[in-house]
Amino acid sequence: MLFSAAFIPITLSVLGAVASPLQATKKSGISAALFNDLVWYFQYASSAYSASCPHPNGNTLIEEFTDSTTYTQGFIARDDTRKEIIVSLRGTSSLGDFITDAELLLENYSSPGVTPPSGVSAHSGFLNAWNSVAVGVISTVKAQVAAHPSYAIVTSGHSLGGALSSLAAVSMKYNFPKNAVRMYTYGQPRTGNDAYAYWINDQFGNQAFRSTHTNDGVPTIIPTWVGYRHHGIAIPCMQKAIIFSLNFSGTEYWQNPDPASAANTVECAADGEDPDCSASNFSLGIDLAHTVVCLEQTLRAKIMLILISQVLQYFCDHAFLQRLDPVTWILI
């Protein structure tokens, strides 16, 4: 999630290097069980970046999906041990995704099978991206629910995928009212207005988990003063060197400082915007906290290579190469 591809090398090499985790006041940590749970669902979010993942988290891959217009991608998996159907959505890894990220005007919420309360608005790019795959995803999940009616439905995603996971969870909740639905988001940018945030809290309670790394700039890159608000309560998760703060409906838990552990994950104020937790971070966009900590080294390299190739291909396809000046090339 970021507004300009040209900003990537700057944030990764300069801004990310100078950023340091902010210190939170002393608060209580979370349980090891919850911490491990967050790690488990992060693995689905990270798997969405892979070109192919035949067995996500060692489980059954039902379907991979993509939309050629919005570049929205993800997969649906089934865990017969935990009795869950998982919808995982990919984060920003193409030029099309950056265009989606940049469409930040709020628009009235509308999605197949969902009737929102009055006044609910969402990020237009995120909403359009989810709606481009919503009908197909709902259809596939419907077939799985028919075969496994007692299974819970879980959505997961990192970065842009986190915002889409939030929107997907709402769709699952309304289209499958008899099934338990949970969402896990990692490095999620603000996705909607106050009414959207309160709606999520009301619908999901403590089943909405919003996780952010200590000084990750993406969760705060869209400021509250343009009408956005984070939903939920927060709680942290970790995958090796991964440090997150996650949001529950009403209570935030922030991982700070390193190393990541349940003991170092603290409980914050319950409104999702605690000024002493992740909301205290000045956004640097996609910095090292968003990529280095969240993803394995090989996965980061793959994402950057894919992104670079996508950008160059876009310029070639649109005959932009001959019009780029030297400064533009340096930024890219």
CSV table of C-alpha atoms in Angstrom, one decimal:
chain,number,residue,atom,x,y,z
A,1,MET,CA,0.0,0.0,0.0
A,2,LEU,CA,1.5,3.3,-1.1
A,3,PHE,CA,0.7,6.2,-3.4
A,4,SER,CA,3.6,6.3,-5.7
A,5,ALA,CA,6.0,3.6,-7.0
A,6,ALA,CA,8.7,6.2,-7.1
A,7,PHE,CA,8.5,6.4,-3.3
A,8,ILE,CA,9.6,2.8,-2.7
A,9,PRO,CA,13.4,3.1,-2.9
A,10,ILE,CA,13.3,6.3,-0.9
A,11,THR,CA,11.3,4.8,1.9
A,12,LEU,CA,13.2,1.5,1.9
A,13,SER,CA,16.7,2.9,1.8
A,14,VAL,CA,16.4,6.2,3.6
A,15,LEU,CA,13.3,6.7,5.6
A,16,GLY,CA,13.0,3.1,6.8
A,17,ALA,CA,16.6,3.2,7.9
A,18,VAL,CA,16.2,6.1,10.2
A,19,ALA,CA,12.8,5.1,11.6
A,20,SER,CA,12.8,3.8,15.1
A,21,PRO,CA,10.1,2.2,17.2
A,22,LEU,CA,8.2,4.5,19.4
A,23,GLN,CA,8.1,3.6,23.1
A,24,ALA,CA,4.7,2.9,24.6
A,25,THR,CA,3.8,3.2,28.2
A,26,LYS,CA,4.0,0.1,30.3
A,27,LYS,CA,1.0,-2.1,29.8
A,28,SER,CA,0.1,-5.8,30.0
A,29,GLY,CA,1.1,-8.4,27.4
A,30,ILE,CA,-1.1,-10.9,25.7
A,31,SER,CA,-1.3,-14.7,26.0
A,32,ALA,CA,1.0,-17.0,24.1
A,33,ALA,CA,-2.0,-18.7,22.6
A,34,LEU,CA,-3.3,-15.5,21.0
A,35,PHE,CA,0.2,-14.6,19.9
A,36,ASN,CA,0.6,-17.9,18.1
A,37,ASP,CA,-2.8,-17.6,16.5
A,38,LEU,CA,-1.8,-14.3,14.9
A,39,VAL,CA,1.3,-15.9,13.5
A,40,TRP,CA,-0.8,-18.7,12.0
A,41,TYR,CA,-3.1,-16.5,10.0
A,42,PHE,CA,-0.2,-14.3,8.9
A,43,GLN,CA,1.1,-17.2,7.0
A,44,TYR,CA,-2.0,-17.2,4.8
A,45,ALA,CA,-1.5,-13.4,4.2
A,46,SER,CA,2.1,-14.0,3.2
A,47,SER,CA,1.2,-16.9,1.0
A,48,ALA,CA,-1.0,-14.6,-1.1
A,49,TYR,CA,2.2,-13.0,-2.5
A,50,SER,CA,3.4,-16.3,-4.0
A,51,ALA,CA,2.9,-16.9,-7.7
A,52,SER,CA,1.5,-20.3,-6.7
A,53,CYS,CA,0.9,-21.9,-3.3
A,54,PRO,CA,-0.5,-25.4,-3.7
A,55,HIS,CA,-0.9,-26.0,0.0
A,56,PRO,CA,-1.4,-22.8,2.0
A,57,ASN,CA,-0.3,-23.4,5.6
A,58,GLY,CA,-0.3,-27.1,4.7
A,59,ASN,CA,-4.0,-27.1,3.9
A,60,THR,CA,-6.2,-27.6,0.8
A,61,LEU,CA,-6.1,-24.9,-1.9
A,62,ILE,CA,-9.7,-24.5,-3.3
A,63,GLU,CA,-9.2,-21.7,-5.8
A,64,GLU,CA,-6.9,-18.9,-6.8
A,65,PHE,CA,-8.6,-15.8,-8.1
A,66,THR,CA,-7.6,-12.7,-10.0
A,67,ASP,CA,-9.2,-9.7,-11.7
A,68,SER,CA,-7.4,-8.4,-14.8
A,69,THR,CA,-8.8,-4.9,-14.4
A,70,THR,CA,-8.1,-4.1,-10.8
A,71,TYR,CA,-5.2,-6.7,-10.4
A,72,THR,CA,-6.9,-8.0,-7.2
A,73,GLN,CA,-5.6,-11.4,-6.4
A,74,GLY,CA,-5.9,-14.0,-3.7
A,75,PHE,CA,-6.9,-17.6,-2.9
A,76,ILE,CA,-9.5,-19.6,-1.0
A,77,ALA,CA,-8.3,-22.5,1.1
A,78,ARG,CA,-9.8,-25.0,3.5
A,79,ASP,CA,-8.5,-26.3,6.8
A,80,ASP,CA,-10.2,-29.5,7.7
A,81,THR,CA,-8.4,-29.7,11.1
A,82,ARG,CA,-9.5,-26.3,12.3
A,83,LYS,CA,-12.7,-26.6,10.3
A,84,GLU,CA,-12.2,-23.3,8.5
A,85,ILE,CA,-12.6,-21.8,5.0
A,86,ILE,CA,-10.0,-19.1,4.5
A,87,VAL,CA,-10.1,-16.2,2.0
A,88,SER,CA,-6.6,-14.6,1.6
A,89,LEU,CA,-6.0,-11.5,-0.4
A,90,ARG,CA,-2.7,-10.2,-1.8
A,91,GLY,CA,-1.2,-6.9,-0.8
A,92,THR,CA,0.4,-4.3,-3.0
A,93,SER,CA,2.8,-5.9,-5.5
A,94,SER,CA,1.9,-4.4,-8.9
A,95,LEU,CA,1.5,-1.0,-10.5
A,96,GLY,CA,-2.3,-1.7,-10.7
A,97,ASP,CA,-2.3,-2.2,-6.9
A,98,PHE,CA,-0.6,1.2,-6.4
A,99,ILE,CA,-3.3,2.8,-8.5
A,100,THR,CA,-5.9,1.1,-6.3
A,101,ASP,CA,-4.1,2.5,-3.2
A,102,ALA,CA,-4.1,6.0,-4.6
A,103,GLU,CA,-7.9,6.1,-5.1
A,104,LEU,CA,-8.4,7.3,-1.6
A,105,LEU,CA,-11.6,9.3,-1.9
A,106,LEU,CA,-14.4,7.9,0.4
A,107,GLU,CA,-17.5,6.6,-1.4
A,108,ASN,CA,-20.8,5.2,-0.1
A,109,TYR,CA,-20.3,1.6,0.7
A,110,SER,CA,-22.0,-0.9,-1.6
A,111,SER,CA,-21.1,-4.6,-2.1
A,112,PRO,CA,-23.0,-7.7,-3.3
A,113,GLY,CA,-25.3,-9.1,-0.7
A,114,VAL,CA,-24.5,-6.5,2.0
A,115,THR,CA,-26.9,-3.9,3.4
A,116,PRO,CA,-24.8,-1.3,5.3
A,117,PRO,CA,-26.1,1.2,7.9
A,118,SER,CA,-26.6,4.7,6.8
A,119,GLY,CA,-23.5,6.9,6.4
A,120,VAL,CA,-21.0,4.0,5.9
A,121,SER,CA,-18.2,5.0,3.4
A,122,ALA,CA,-15.1,3.2,2.3
A,123,HIS,CA,-11.9,3.9,0.4
A,124,SER,CA,-13.0,3.9,-3.3
A,125,GLY,CA,-10.0,2.0,-4.5
A,126,PHE,CA,-10.2,-0.7,-1.9
A,127,LEU,CA,-13.9,-1.1,-2.3
A,128,ASN,CA,-13.7,-1.3,-6.1
A,129,ALA,CA,-10.9,-3.8,-5.9
A,130,TRP,CA,-12.9,-6.1,-3.5
A,131,ASN,CA,-16.1,-5.8,-5.5
A,132,SER,CA,-14.2,-6.9,-8.7
A,133,VAL,CA,-13.7,-10.3,-7.2
A,134,ALA,CA,-16.6,-10.4,-4.6
A,135,VAL,CA,-19.2,-12.3,-6.7
A,136,GLY,CA,-16.7,-15.1,-7.6
A,137,VAL,CA,-15.3,-15.4,-4.1
A,138,ILE,CA,-18.8,-15.6,-2.6
A,139,SER,CA,-19.8,-18.2,-5.1
A,140,THR,CA,-16.8,-20.4,-4.3
A,141,VAL,CA,-17.2,-20.0,-0.6
A,142,LYS,CA,-20.9,-20.8,-1.0
A,143,ALA,CA,-20.1,-24.2,-2.5
A,144,GLN,CA,-17.6,-24.9,0.3
A,145,VAL,CA,-20.2,-23.9,3.0
A,146,ALA,CA,-22.7,-26.2,1.3
A,147,ALA,CA,-20.3,-29.1,1.7
A,148,HIS,CA,-19.0,-28.0,5.1
A,149,PRO,CA,-21.9,-26.1,6.8
A,150,SER,CA,-20.3,-26.0,10.3
A,151,TYR,CA,-17.0,-24.5,9.1
A,152,ALA,CA,-16.0,-21.0,10.2
A,153,ILE,CA,-14.9,-18.4,7.5
A,154,VAL,CA,-11.7,-16.5,8.0
A,155,THR,CA,-10.2,-13.7,5.9
A,156,SER,CA,-6.6,-12.7,6.0
A,157,GLY,CA,-4.4,-10.1,4.2
A,158,HIS,CA,-1.3,-7.9,4.5
A,159,SER,CA,-1.1,-4.2,3.5
A,160,LEU,CA,-3.6,-3.6,0.7
A,161,GLY,CA,-4.7,-7.2,1.3
A,162,GLY,CA,-5.5,-6.2,4.9
A,163,ALA,CA,-7.9,-3.6,3.7
A,164,LEU,CA,-9.5,-6.1,1.3
A,165,SER,CA,-9.6,-8.7,4.1
A,166,SER,CA,-11.7,-6.2,6.1
A,167,LEU,CA,-14.1,-5.7,3.3
A,168,ALA,CA,-14.2,-9.4,2.4
A,169,ALA,CA,-15.1,-10.2,6.0
A,170,VAL,CA,-18.1,-8.0,5.9
A,171,SER,CA,-19.3,-9.7,2.7
A,172,MET,CA,-18.8,-13.1,4.3
A,173,LYS,CA,-20.7,-12.0,7.4
A,174,TYR,CA,-23.7,-10.9,5.5
A,175,ASN,CA,-23.8,-13.6,2.8
A,176,PHE,CA,-23.2,-16.4,5.3
A,177,PRO,CA,-25.0,-15.3,8.4
A,178,LYS,CA,-25.1,-18.9,9.9
A,179,ASN,CA,-21.3,-19.2,9.9
A,180,ALA,CA,-18.8,-17.7,12.3
A,181,VAL,CA,-16.6,-15.1,10.5
A,182,ARG,CA,-13.3,-13.7,11.7
A,183,MET,CA,-10.8,-11.4,10.0
A,184,TYR,CA,-7.0,-11.0,10.4
A,185,THR,CA,-5.3,-8.0,8.9
A,186,TYR,CA,-1.6,-7.1,8.9
A,187,GLY,CA,-0.3,-3.7,8.2
A,188,GLN,CA,-3.8,-2.6,7.1
A,189,PRO,CA,-4.2,1.0,6.1
A,190,ARG,CA,-7.3,2.8,7.3
A,191,THR,CA,-10.2,1.5,5.1
A,192,GLY,CA,-13.3,3.6,5.8
A,193,ASN,CA,-14.9,6.4,7.8
A,194,ASP,CA,-16.1,6.5,11.4
A,195,ALA,CA,-19.4,4.8,10.5
A,196,TYR,CA,-17.5,2.0,8.8
A,197,ALA,CA,-15.2,1.5,11.8
A,198,TYR,CA,-18.1,1.4,14.2
A,199,TRP,CA,-20.0,-1.0,11.9
A,200,ILE,CA,-17.1,-3.4,11.9
A,201,ASN,CA,-16.8,-3.2,15.7
A,202,ASP,CA,-20.5,-3.9,16.0
A,203,GLN,CA,-20.5,-6.8,13.6
A,204,PHE,CA,-17.3,-8.5,14.7
A,205,GLY,CA,-16.6,-7.6,18.3
A,206,ASN,CA,-13.4,-9.3,19.3
A,207,GLN,CA,-13.3,-11.4,16.1
A,208,ALA,CA,-11.6,-8.6,14.1
A,209,PHE,CA,-7.9,-8.7,14.5
A,210,ARG,CA,-5.9,-5.8,13.1
A,211,SER,CA,-2.1,-6.3,13.4
A,212,THR,CA,0.6,-3.7,12.7
A,213,HIS,CA,4.3,-3.6,13.1
A,214,THR,CA,5.7,-1.1,15.7
A,215,ASN,CA,6.6,1.8,13.4
A,216,ASP,CA,5.0,0.6,10.2
A,217,GLY,CA,3.9,3.7,8.2
A,218,VAL,CA,1.2,2.1,6.2
A,219,PRO,CA,-1.5,1.8,8.9
A,220,THR,CA,-1.3,5.6,9.3
A,221,ILE,CA,-0.5,6.7,5.7
A,222,ILE,CA,-4.2,7.7,5.2
A,223,PRO,CA,-4.7,10.3,8.0
A,224,THR,CA,-7.8,10.6,10.2
A,225,TRP,CA,-8.2,14.2,9.1
A,226,VAL,CA,-9.4,13.2,5.7
A,227,GLY,CA,-12.3,11.3,7.3
A,228,TYR,CA,-10.8,7.9,7.9
A,229,ARG,CA,-10.7,5.8,11.1
A,230,HIS,CA,-9.3,2.4,12.1
A,231,HIS,CA,-11.8,-0.2,13.2
A,232,GLY,CA,-11.3,-2.7,16.0
A,233,ILE,CA,-9.0,-3.3,18.8
A,234,ALA,CA,-5.5,-4.2,18.4
A,235,ILE,CA,-3.3,-7.2,19.2
A,236,PRO,CA,0.2,-8.3,18.0
A,237,CYS,CA,1.6,-11.2,16.1
A,238,MET,CA,5.0,-12.5,15.2
A,239,GLN,CA,6.6,-14.7,12.6
A,240,LYS,CA,10.3,-15.1,13.3
A,241,ALA,CA,11.4,-11.5,13.3
A,242,ILE,CA,7.8,-10.2,12.7
A,243,ILE,CA,6.5,-7.7,15.2
A,244,PHE,CA,2.9,-6.5,15.0
A,245,SER,CA,0.3,-4.7,16.9
A,246,LEU,CA,-3.2,-6.1,16.3
A,247,ASN,CA,-6.6,-4.6,16.7
A,248,PHE,CA,-9.5,-6.3,18.4
A,249,SER,CA,-12.9,-4.6,18.5
A,250,GLY,CA,-12.3,-2.2,21.3
A,251,THR,CA,-8.8,-3.0,22.5
A,252,GLU,CA,-5.4,-2.5,20.9
A,253,TYR,CA,-2.3,-4.6,21.5
A,254,TRP,CA,1.0,-3.2,20.3
A,255,GLN,CA,4.3,-5.1,20.0
A,256,ASN,CA,7.0,-2.9,21.3
A,257,PRO,CA,10.0,-3.1,21.7
A,258,ASP,CA,11.8,-5.9,19.9
A,259,PRO,CA,12.2,-8.8,20.2
A,260,ALA,CA,8.7,-9.9,19.4
A,261,SER,CA,6.9,-11.9,22.1
A,262,ALA,CA,3.6,-12.1,23.9
A,263,ALA,CA,5.1,-10.4,26.9
A,264,ASN,CA,6.2,-7.4,24.7
A,265,THR,CA,2.8,-7.1,23.2
A,266,VAL,CA,0.8,-4.5,25.2
A,267,GLU,CA,-2.8,-3.7,25.6
A,268,CYS,CA,-3.8,-0.2,24.4
A,269,ALA,CA,-7.0,1.9,24.6
A,270,ALA,CA,-10.1,0.3,23.2
A,271,ASP,CA,-11.0,2.7,20.3
A,272,GLY,CA,-8.5,1.6,17.7
A,273,GLU,CA,-6.7,5.0,17.6
A,274,ASP,CA,-4.7,4.9,20.9
A,275,PRO,CA,-2.1,7.8,20.6
A,276,ASP,CA,0.4,5.9,22.6
A,277,CYS,CA,0.3,2.8,20.2
A,278,SER,CA,0.5,2.4,16.5
A,279,ALA,CA,-1.5,5.6,15.9
A,280,SER,CA,1.5,7.5,17.3
A,281,ASN,CA,3.6,6.6,14.3
A,282,PHE,CA,4.4,9.3,11.7
A,283,SER,CA,3.8,7.6,8.4
A,284,LEU,CA,6.7,7.0,6.1
A,285,GLY,CA,4.8,4.9,3.7
A,286,ILE,CA,6.2,1.5,2.8
A,287,ASP,CA,9.2,1.6,5.0
A,288,LEU,CA,11.4,-1.3,6.4
A,289,ALA,CA,8.9,-1.9,9.2
A,290,HIS,CA,6.3,-2.7,6.6
A,291,THR,CA,8.4,-5.0,4.4
A,292,VAL,CA,11.5,-6.2,6.2
A,293,VAL,CA,9.8,-7.3,9.3
A,294,CYS,CA,6.6,-8.6,7.8
A,295,LEU,CA,8.1,-10.8,5.0
A,296,GLU,CA,10.8,-13.3,4.6
A,297,GLN,CA,13.9,-12.1,2.7
A,298,THR,CA,13.2,-14.2,-0.4
A,299,LEU,CA,9.6,-13.1,-0.5
A,300,ARG,CA,10.6,-9.5,-0.2
A,301,ALA,CA,13.0,-9.9,-3.1
A,302,LYS,CA,10.3,-11.6,-5.2
A,303,ILE,CA,7.8,-8.8,-4.6
A,304,MET,CA,10.3,-6.1,-5.5
A,305,LEU,CA,11.3,-7.9,-8.7
A,306,ILE,CA,7.6,-8.3,-9.6
A,307,LEU,CA,6.9,-4.7,-8.9
A,308,ILE,CA,9.8,-3.4,-11.0
A,309,SER,CA,8.9,-5.6,-13.9
A,310,GLN,CA,5.2,-4.5,-13.7
A,311,VAL,CA,6.2,-0.8,-13.7
A,312,LEU,CA,8.5,-1.2,-16.7
A,313,GLN,CA,6.0,-3.2,-18.6
A,314,TYR,CA,3.3,-0.6,-17.9
A,315,PHE,CA,5.5,2.1,-19.2
A,316,CYS,CA,6.3,0.0,-22.3
A,317,ASP,CA,2.7,-0.8,-23.0
A,318,HIS,CA,1.7,2.8,-22.7
A,319,ALA,CA,4.7,4.2,-24.7
A,320,PHE,CA,5.9,6.2,-21.7
A,321,LEU,CA,9.6,5.3,-21.8
A,322,GLN,CA,10.6,7.8,-24.4
A,323,ARG,CA,8.9,10.6,-22.4
A,324,LEU,CA,10.6,9.9,-19.1
A,325,ASP,CA,13.2,12.4,-18.1
A,326,PRO,CA,16.4,11.5,-16.2
A,327,VAL,CA,15.0,12.6,-12.9
A,328,THR,CA,12.1,10.3,-13.2
A,329,TRP,CA,14.4,7.4,-14.0
A,330,ILE,CA,16.4,8.1,-10.9
A,331,LEU,CA,13.3,8.0,-8.8
A,332,ILE,CA,12.1,4.8,-10.3
